[in-house]
Amino acid sequence: MKNIVILISGRGSNMQSIVAAAKTQKWPAQIAAVISNRADAEGLIFAAEQGIPTSVVVSKNYLSREKFEAALQEKIDQFSPDLIVLAGFMRILTARFVQHYASRIVNIHPSLLPRFPGLHTHRQALESGESEHGATVHIVTAELDHGPILGQVRVPILPNDTEASLANRVLNQEHVLYPHVIRQILQGELNLSLGAPSERAS
Ligand code: GRF
């Protein structure tokens, strides 16, 4: 049984979709913990209701990113994780932290990377006149939103779309994409190692 640790900062709807898929599809893995850097993350309530161990490591209580990450790492490692899943985890990670979890850390980003890394992706997609938008699951590397791509989902941009309507449509697809990619990882269909480009998953 593999251990998955999910990191969240807020709502946790992607986390919920992963928890549900793990259960209904009987993954050979358990959600060993859901960890948040904010005590008020709504997703913690859902996780606790599901009987999943939850933890909070409050980022703003630490004087430096390194000190926060040291505490976070200690917490994560208590659960012997095989896979770390970032699901709306709103902290930039240092190279040292990412290196510690090399080959076992993934993220979902609400854009068709390499388009629109960073924040406000839906607004950027609308303003740039794109005809489609979407979401990407990728391996986490030290460069924000730039790791090798594991899977993408495309969503058309409609004439009357607002930031909210587009975000909502993308989010619905994220809830399909993220569990799908994690399942592929568990089944050994995707390789998370950052070796030579020819060995990469994308
Ligand atoms: C999602 O859009 C995800 O792609 C981005 O942050 C949002 C998190 O939403 N990284 P939720 O907390 O999973 O509901």
XYZ file of N, CA and C and ligand atoms in Angstrom:
620
model
N 0.843 -1.206 0.000
C 0.000 0.000 0.000
C 0.877 1.254 0.000
N 0.721 2.091 -1.021
C 1.525 3.317 -1.086
C 0.883 4.428 -0.266
N 1.710 5.310 0.225
C 1.226 6.444 1.022
C 1.262 7.728 0.200
N 0.097 8.357 0.120
C -0.004 9.652 -0.565
C -0.238 10.727 0.489
N 0.568 11.777 0.440
C 0.343 12.927 1.319
C -0.076 14.099 0.437
N -1.214 14.706 0.768
C -1.751 15.814 -0.033
C -1.562 17.127 0.735
N -1.007 18.118 0.060
C -0.824 19.444 0.668
C -1.841 20.417 0.086
N -2.521 21.129 0.958
C -3.533 22.096 0.536
C -3.304 23.432 1.254
N -3.994 24.465 0.738
C -3.991 25.757 1.444
C -5.410 26.282 1.656
N -6.391 25.678 1.003
C -7.730 26.265 1.067
C -8.843 25.259 0.897
N -9.668 25.521 -0.109
C -10.889 24.774 -0.373
C -10.680 23.266 -0.461
N -9.661 22.856 -1.174
C -9.349 21.429 -1.230
C -10.261 20.604 -2.111
N -10.835 21.218 -3.158
C -11.740 20.419 -3.998
C -10.974 19.377 -4.808
N -9.755 19.684 -5.227
C -8.963 18.659 -5.928
C -8.623 17.519 -4.979
N -8.267 17.855 -3.771
C -7.995 16.821 -2.757
C -9.222 15.914 -2.597
N -10.406 16.533 -2.558
C -11.626 15.734 -2.393
C -11.819 14.777 -3.560
N -11.523 15.247 -4.757
C -11.709 14.373 -5.926
C -10.717 13.210 -5.884
N -9.533 13.448 -5.354
C -8.529 12.382 -5.246
C -8.944 11.378 -4.171
N -9.412 11.884 -3.054
C -9.872 10.997 -1.971
C -11.012 10.115 -2.479
N -11.941 10.722 -3.208
C -13.093 9.962 -3.714
C -12.651 8.902 -4.716
N -11.746 9.273 -5.618
C -11.299 8.302 -6.622
C -10.533 7.159 -5.975
N -9.704 7.463 -4.995
C -8.928 6.417 -4.310
C -9.871 5.388 -3.699
N -10.975 5.899 -3.190
C -11.943 5.019 -2.526
C -12.734 4.205 -3.543
N -13.341 4.891 -4.499
C -14.234 4.173 -5.415
C -13.460 3.269 -6.377
N -12.245 3.691 -6.732
C -11.462 2.863 -7.674
C -10.536 1.895 -6.942
N -10.627 1.891 -5.629
C -9.822 0.973 -4.812
C -8.336 1.004 -5.190
N -7.760 2.202 -5.122
C -6.343 2.353 -5.432
C -5.499 1.524 -4.470
N -4.348 1.038 -4.933
C -3.418 0.364 -4.018
C -2.616 1.399 -3.232
N -3.323 2.358 -2.673
C -2.673 3.473 -1.982
C -3.666 4.061 -0.997
N -3.135 4.674 0.032
C -4.007 5.366 0.966
C -3.611 6.837 1.038
N -4.602 7.687 1.300
C -4.283 9.086 1.559
C -3.828 9.106 3.021
N -2.508 9.129 3.197
C -1.942 8.971 4.543
C -2.146 10.224 5.387
N -2.211 11.374 4.729
C -2.427 12.632 5.468
C -2.789 13.747 4.512
N -3.524 14.707 5.040
C -3.754 15.984 4.351
C -3.145 17.056 5.249
N -2.221 17.815 4.683
C -1.492 18.820 5.473
C -1.722 20.187 4.845
N -2.000 21.165 5.702
C -2.254 22.531 5.222
C -1.260 23.495 5.852
N -0.965 24.574 5.141
C -0.144 25.628 5.741
C -1.015 26.715 6.348
N -2.340 26.506 6.314
C -3.275 27.458 6.929
C -4.260 26.687 7.789
N -4.469 27.187 8.996
C -5.376 26.498 9.921
C -6.820 26.578 9.442
N -7.143 27.625 8.646
C -8.538 27.808 8.229
C -8.838 27.184 6.859
N -7.953 26.348 6.370
C -8.214 25.706 5.062
C -9.469 24.832 5.176
N -10.452 25.144 4.331
C -11.737 24.417 4.411
C -11.575 22.922 4.178
N -10.652 22.575 3.332
C -10.474 21.167 2.978
C -10.133 20.277 4.162
N -9.596 20.873 5.218
C -9.229 20.074 6.399
C -10.464 19.421 7.013
N -11.586 20.113 6.923
C -12.820 19.584 7.538
C -13.255 18.325 6.808
N -13.256 18.397 5.486
C -13.633 17.227 4.684
C -12.694 16.067 4.988
N -11.396 16.325 5.003
C -10.419 15.245 5.222
C -10.659 14.591 6.584
N -10.842 15.398 7.587
C -11.061 14.848 8.939
C -12.332 14.019 8.966
N -13.375 14.498 8.274
C -14.641 13.730 8.224
C -14.444 12.369 7.565
N -13.474 12.308 6.665
C -13.198 11.043 5.978
C -12.294 10.129 6.806
N -11.887 10.606 7.967
C -11.009 9.806 8.816
C -9.549 9.854 8.391
N -9.210 10.855 7.586
C -7.820 11.013 7.133
C -7.082 11.871 8.153
N -5.883 11.470 8.574
C -5.109 12.315 9.485
C -4.848 13.686 8.864
N -5.078 14.726 9.625
C -4.815 16.083 9.124
C -3.786 16.763 10.017
N -3.071 17.697 9.425
C -2.067 18.456 10.170
C -1.995 19.852 9.606
N -1.591 20.782 10.446
C -1.403 22.151 9.995
C 0.005 22.597 10.395
N 0.727 23.114 9.431
C 2.025 23.741 9.711
C 1.861 25.175 9.214
N 1.650 26.097 10.119
C 1.258 27.462 9.741
C 2.463 28.236 9.203
N 2.448 28.462 7.906
C 3.617 29.064 7.265
C 3.967 30.428 7.851
N 2.941 31.215 8.173
C 3.249 32.584 8.622
C 3.842 32.625 10.033
N 3.865 31.507 10.717
C 4.487 31.475 12.046
C 5.998 31.293 11.988
N 6.530 31.119 10.791
C 7.973 30.869 10.665
C 8.671 32.102 10.090
N 9.881 32.338 10.575
C 10.601 33.545 10.184
C 11.169 33.456 8.779
N 11.365 32.267 8.282
C 11.923 32.137 6.932
C 11.261 30.961 6.229
N 11.370 30.988 4.914
C 10.844 29.889 4.097
C 11.538 28.575 4.482
N 12.838 28.656 4.744
C 13.598 27.448 5.079
C 13.101 26.836 6.381
N 12.829 27.690 7.370
C 12.362 27.165 8.671
C 10.969 26.534 8.523
N 10.120 27.192 7.756
C 8.786 26.628 7.506
C 8.916 25.271 6.821
N 9.726 25.220 5.800
C 9.861 23.960 5.046
C 10.464 22.849 5.897
N 11.366 23.207 6.803
C 11.951 22.180 7.683
C 10.849 21.556 8.541
N 9.963 22.403 9.057
C 8.862 21.895 9.888
C 7.879 21.089 9.041
N 7.612 21.592 7.843
C 6.682 20.901 6.949
C 7.249 19.527 6.557
N 8.518 19.524 6.239
C 9.167 18.266 5.824
C 9.118 17.236 6.952
N 9.381 17.705 8.158
C 9.343 16.780 9.301
C 7.944 16.176 9.427
N 6.945 17.019 9.259
C 5.555 16.537 9.354
C 5.240 15.558 8.227
N 5.559 15.926 7.009
C 5.268 15.060 5.856
C 5.949 13.704 6.042
N 7.200 13.734 6.460
C 7.977 12.491 6.509
C 7.499 11.535 7.594
N 6.738 12.031 8.548
C 6.138 11.140 9.552
C 5.193 10.134 8.894
N 4.720 10.473 7.695
C 3.743 9.605 7.029
C 4.385 8.747 5.938
N 5.708 8.679 5.916
C 6.448 7.850 4.949
C 5.859 7.952 3.540
N 5.835 9.136 2.963
C 5.134 9.312 1.691
C 5.861 8.698 0.495
N 5.090 8.032 -0.350
C 5.595 7.602 -1.657
C 5.319 8.674 -2.695
N 4.293 9.477 -2.450
C 3.897 10.515 -3.403
C 3.370 11.723 -2.627
N 3.881 12.907 -2.985
C 3.380 14.160 -2.412
C 2.561 14.840 -3.504
N 1.331 15.174 -3.176
C 0.417 15.780 -4.147
C 0.100 17.207 -3.697
N 0.541 18.179 -4.488
C 0.197 19.575 -4.190
C -1.154 19.860 -4.833
N -2.114 20.267 -4.015
C -3.473 20.491 -4.526
C -3.958 21.840 -4.005
N -3.597 22.895 -4.743
C -3.942 24.239 -4.277
C -3.083 24.624 -3.088
N -1.833 24.188 -3.081
C -0.895 24.523 -2.005
C -0.160 25.783 -2.432
N -0.456 26.897 -1.748
C -0.052 28.216 -2.248
C 1.262 28.702 -1.637
N 2.265 27.878 -1.658
C 3.588 28.287 -1.184
C 4.616 27.979 -2.263
N 5.519 28.921 -2.472
C 6.638 28.658 -3.372
C 7.644 27.811 -2.606
N 8.167 26.789 -3.251
C 9.042 25.832 -2.569
C 10.499 26.050 -2.983
N 11.403 25.849 -2.034
C 12.828 26.011 -2.349
C 13.341 24.776 -3.096
N 14.474 24.984 -3.753
C 15.106 23.870 -4.480
C 15.463 22.745 -3.517
N 15.872 23.094 -2.311
C 16.275 22.065 -1.353
C 15.081 21.171 -0.990
N 13.933 21.795 -0.748
C 12.727 21.041 -0.404
C 12.313 20.141 -1.566
N 12.292 20.716 -2.758
C 11.896 19.952 -3.944
C 12.853 18.775 -4.157
N 14.126 19.018 -3.935
C 15.124 17.959 -4.120
C 14.885 16.803 -3.135
N 14.505 17.151 -1.917
C 14.244 16.115 -0.905
C 13.156 15.150 -1.385
N 12.194 15.691 -2.133
C 11.083 14.857 -2.627
C 11.209 14.543 -4.122
N 12.418 14.593 -4.632
C 12.622 14.328 -6.066
C 12.013 12.989 -6.445
N 11.360 12.966 -7.594
C 10.701 11.763 -8.153
C 9.435 11.366 -7.416
N 8.954 12.210 -6.510
C 7.703 11.838 -5.837
C 6.847 13.051 -5.473
N 6.925 14.123 -6.264
C 6.092 15.296 -5.947
C 5.487 15.873 -7.227
N 4.167 16.071 -7.200
C 3.444 16.571 -8.376
C 2.528 17.726 -7.980
N 2.124 18.493 -9.003
C 1.270 19.666 -8.771
C 0.245 19.760 -9.891
N -0.877 20.427 -9.592
C -1.818 20.770 -10.666
C -1.855 22.286 -10.794
N -1.851 22.750 -12.038
C -1.844 24.186 -12.295
C -2.973 24.496 -13.276
N -3.760 25.560 -13.013
C -4.917 25.836 -13.866
C -4.583 26.613 -15.136
N -3.746 26.034 -15.966
C -3.517 26.582 -17.309
C -2.895 25.493 -18.162
N -2.832 25.766 -19.444
C -2.151 24.844 -20.354
C -0.674 25.235 -20.372
N 0.055 24.779 -19.359
C 1.493 25.086 -19.317
C 2.134 24.623 -20.617
N 3.118 25.335 -21.145
C 3.851 26.438 -20.509
C 3.163 27.800 -20.556
N 1.917 27.857 -21.059
C 1.197 29.134 -21.026
C 0.823 29.462 -19.578
N 0.975 30.673 -19.177
C 0.476 31.233 -17.928
C 0.896 30.509 -16.640
N 2.181 30.421 -16.368
C 2.575 29.994 -15.019
C 2.192 31.087 -14.018
N 2.195 30.780 -12.756
C 1.906 31.794 -11.730
C 0.420 31.979 -11.490
N 0.059 33.183 -11.026
C -1.314 33.447 -10.578
C -2.199 34.013 -11.699
N -3.511 34.088 -11.415
C -4.501 34.734 -12.294
C -4.490 34.157 -13.713
N -4.438 32.869 -13.795
C -4.318 32.225 -15.102
C -5.580 32.404 -15.947
N -6.740 32.375 -15.305
C -7.992 32.470 -16.069
C -8.114 33.871 -16.691
N -7.774 34.872 -15.886
C -7.813 36.250 -16.395
C -6.834 36.407 -17.565
N -5.650 35.843 -17.386
C -4.639 35.966 -18.448
C -5.103 35.283 -19.734
N -5.740 34.131 -19.589
C -6.208 33.414 -20.777
C -7.279 34.229 -21.493
N -8.198 34.839 -20.724
C -9.259 35.652 -21.334
C -8.658 36.884 -22.012
N -7.756 37.546 -21.318
C -7.199 38.800 -21.848
C -6.323 38.575 -23.080
N -5.750 37.397 -23.171
C -4.852 37.174 -24.309
C -5.598 36.663 -25.538
N -6.936 36.531 -25.406
C -7.740 36.157 -26.570
C -7.573 34.712 -27.003
N -7.169 33.853 -26.085
C -7.019 32.428 -26.406
C -8.384 31.816 -26.738
N -8.376 30.750 -27.516
C -9.647 30.064 -27.783
C -9.833 28.881 -26.833
N -8.766 28.486 -26.186
C -8.913 27.411 -25.196
C -7.971 27.623 -24.025
N -8.355 26.957 -22.939
C -7.633 27.070 -21.673
C -7.622 25.659 -21.098
N -7.203 25.511 -19.841
C -7.205 24.161 -19.301
C -6.388 24.045 -18.051
N -5.910 22.835 -17.796
C -5.144 22.567 -16.583
C -4.065 21.545 -16.897
N -3.031 21.585 -16.072
C -1.852 20.740 -16.295
C -1.431 20.089 -14.981
N -1.141 18.802 -15.018
C -0.470 18.152 -13.886
C 0.986 17.959 -14.299
N 1.889 18.368 -13.417
C 3.317 18.300 -13.765
C 4.153 17.877 -12.571
N 5.348 17.396 -12.889
C 6.324 17.094 -11.845
C 6.804 18.422 -11.271
N 6.953 18.482 -9.956
C 7.417 19.724 -9.335
C 8.941 19.792 -9.412
N 9.413 20.929 -9.925
C 10.851 21.205 -9.932
C 11.051 22.544 -9.224
N 12.298 22.954 -9.116
C 12.581 24.193 -8.375
C 11.992 25.416 -9.068
N 11.754 25.338 -10.377
C 11.188 26.476 -11.095
C 9.671 26.391 -11.075
N 9.031 27.396 -10.522
C 7.579 27.386 -10.307
C 6.805 27.074 -11.596
N 5.930 26.075 -11.530
C 5.031 25.726 -12.639
C 5.767 25.389 -13.947
N 6.964 24.814 -13.826
C 7.733 24.524 -15.030
C 8.153 23.069 -15.188
N 7.788 22.188 -14.280
C 8.285 20.811 -14.367
C 7.687 20.053 -15.544
N 8.274 18.912 -15.884
C 7.762 18.094 -16.994
C 6.276 17.773 -16.836
N 5.569 17.858 -17.949
C 4.110 17.695 -17.945
C 3.719 16.213 -17.937
N 2.787 15.881 -17.043
C 2.295 14.499 -16.932
C 0.932 14.325 -17.589
N 0.150 15.390 -17.633
C -1.178 15.310 -18.243
C -1.803 16.680 -18.337
N -2.661 16.854 -19.344
C -3.356 18.135 -19.518
C -4.797 17.894 -19.913
N -5.635 18.865 -19.579
C -7.013 18.828 -20.050
C -7.323 20.188 -20.664
N -8.040 20.155 -21.794
C -8.352 21.389 -22.522
C -9.817 21.736 -22.374
N -10.068 23.037 -22.271
C -11.429 23.542 -22.094
C -11.598 24.694 -23.072
N -12.680 24.701 -23.862
C -12.861 25.832 -24.777
C -13.185 27.118 -24.006
N -12.758 28.245 -24.532
C -13.162 29.526 -23.947
C -14.383 30.002 -24.733
N -15.472 30.265 -24.015
C -16.730 30.632 -24.661
C -16.866 32.155 -24.728
N -17.661 32.655 -25.706
C -17.741 34.119 -25.920
C -18.127 34.908 -24.664
N -19.018 34.351 -23.858
C -19.467 35.116 -22.680
C -18.736 34.750 -21.403
N -17.655 34.049 -21.520
C -16.948 33.618 -20.317
C -16.466 34.793 -19.476
N -16.615 34.631 -18.167
C -15.980 35.534 -17.206
C -14.871 34.731 -16.543
N -14.074 35.428 -15.746
C -13.015 34.722 -15.027
C -13.630 33.587 -14.199
N -14.764 33.894 -13.569
C -15.387 32.904 -12.671
C -15.943 31.715 -13.443
N -16.615 31.986 -14.558
C -17.220 30.865 -15.295
C -16.133 29.976 -15.891
N -15.068 30.594 -16.365
C -13.975 29.821 -16.948
C -13.259 29.014 -15.863
N -13.016 29.661 -14.727
C -12.343 28.960 -13.617
C -13.149 27.749 -13.189
N -14.457 27.917 -13.157
C -15.336 26.836 -12.737
C -15.286 25.663 -13.715
N -15.308 25.992 -14.995
C -15.280 24.936 -16.009
C -13.938 24.203 -15.990
N -12.862 24.966 -15.786
C -11.540 24.323 -15.697
C -11.474 23.444 -14.450
N -11.978 23.970 -13.336
C -11.893 23.215 -12.071
C -12.608 21.868 -12.183
N -13.765 21.878 -12.839
C -14.493 20.610 -13.017
C -13.624 19.588 -13.740
N -12.857 20.052 -14.690
C -11.979 19.135 -15.433
C -10.740 18.753 -14.628
N -10.284 19.664 -13.768
C -9.163 19.318 -12.881
C -9.534 18.114 -12.028
N -10.799 18.080 -11.625
C -11.252 16.997 -10.740
C -11.255 15.643 -11.438
N -11.235 15.665 -12.756
C -11.123 14.422 -13.536
C -9.645 14.127 -13.806
N -8.926 15.170 -14.212
C -7.524 14.988 -14.618
C -6.623 14.523 -13.476
N -6.740 15.161 -12.313
C -5.751 14.888 -11.260
C -5.837 13.433 -10.764
N -7.028 12.945 -10.435
C -7.092 11.526 -10.032
C -6.612 10.591 -11.140
N -6.922 10.950 -12.389
C -6.523 10.110 -13.524
C -4.996 9.990 -13.586
N -4.314 11.122 -13.471
C -2.840 11.108 -13.554
C -2.243 10.372 -12.351
N -2.794 10.592 -11.188
C -2.242 9.916 -9.994
C -2.413 8.402 -10.125
N -3.548 8.018 -10.654
C -3.752 6.582 -10.863
C -2.714 6.022 -11.849
N -2.443 6.770 -12.900
C -1.416 6.331 -13.861
C -0.048 6.207 -13.191
N 0.252 7.150 -12.298
C 1.531 7.084 -11.570
C 1.566 5.808 -10.727
N 0.487 5.546 -10.020
C 0.443 4.364 -9.142
C 0.577 3.073 -9.954
N 0.067 3.116 -11.168
C 0.130 1.925 -12.016
C 1.453 1.822 -12.770
N 2.351 2.758 -12.515
C 3.670 2.713 -13.149
C 3.655 3.121 -14.608
N 2.579 3.825 -15.024
C 2.483 4.240 -16.424
C 3.181 5.574 -16.670
N 3.515 6.291 -15.613
C 4.213 7.565 -15.746
C 5.439 7.538 -14.846
N 6.513 8.073 -15.372
C 7.782 8.060 -14.652
C 8.055 9.459 -14.088
N 8.236 9.554 -12.801
C 8.440 10.873 -12.191
C 9.904 11.253 -12.050
N 10.804 10.422 -12.524
C 12.210 10.768 -12.318
C 12.634 11.838 -13.320
N 13.481 12.726 -12.859
C 13.945 13.824 -13.713
C 15.283 13.452 -14.324
N 15.306 12.371 -15.055
C 16.551 11.947 -15.674
C 16.771 12.689 -16.981
N 17.426 12.038 -17.900
C 17.619 12.636 -19.219
C 16.252 12.845 -19.844
N 16.107 13.860 -20.737
C 14.799 14.142 -21.328
C 14.135 12.902 -21.929
N 14.928 12.003 -22.512
C 14.331 10.831 -23.150
C 13.711 9.872 -22.136
N 14.135 10.001 -20.867
C 13.579 9.118 -19.840
C 12.364 9.745 -19.171
N 12.069 10.977 -19.530
C 11.007 11.685 -18.820
C 9.644 11.224 -19.231
N 8.691 11.546 -18.319
C 7.332 11.077 -18.518
C 6.609 11.802 -19.633
N 6.714 13.066 -19.813
C 5.797 13.845 -20.621
C 5.507 13.309 -21.966
C -6.939 24.790 -8.440
O -7.408 25.577 -9.495
C -5.549 24.303 -8.729
O -5.306 24.070 -10.087
C -4.700 25.453 -8.253
O -5.343 25.942 -7.109
C -6.736 25.608 -7.172
C -7.026 24.826 -5.938
O -8.386 24.541 -5.766
N -3.340 25.013 -8.023
P -8.837 23.485 -4.676
O -8.249 23.953 -3.336
O -8.312 22.151 -5.065
O -10.323 23.557 -4.658
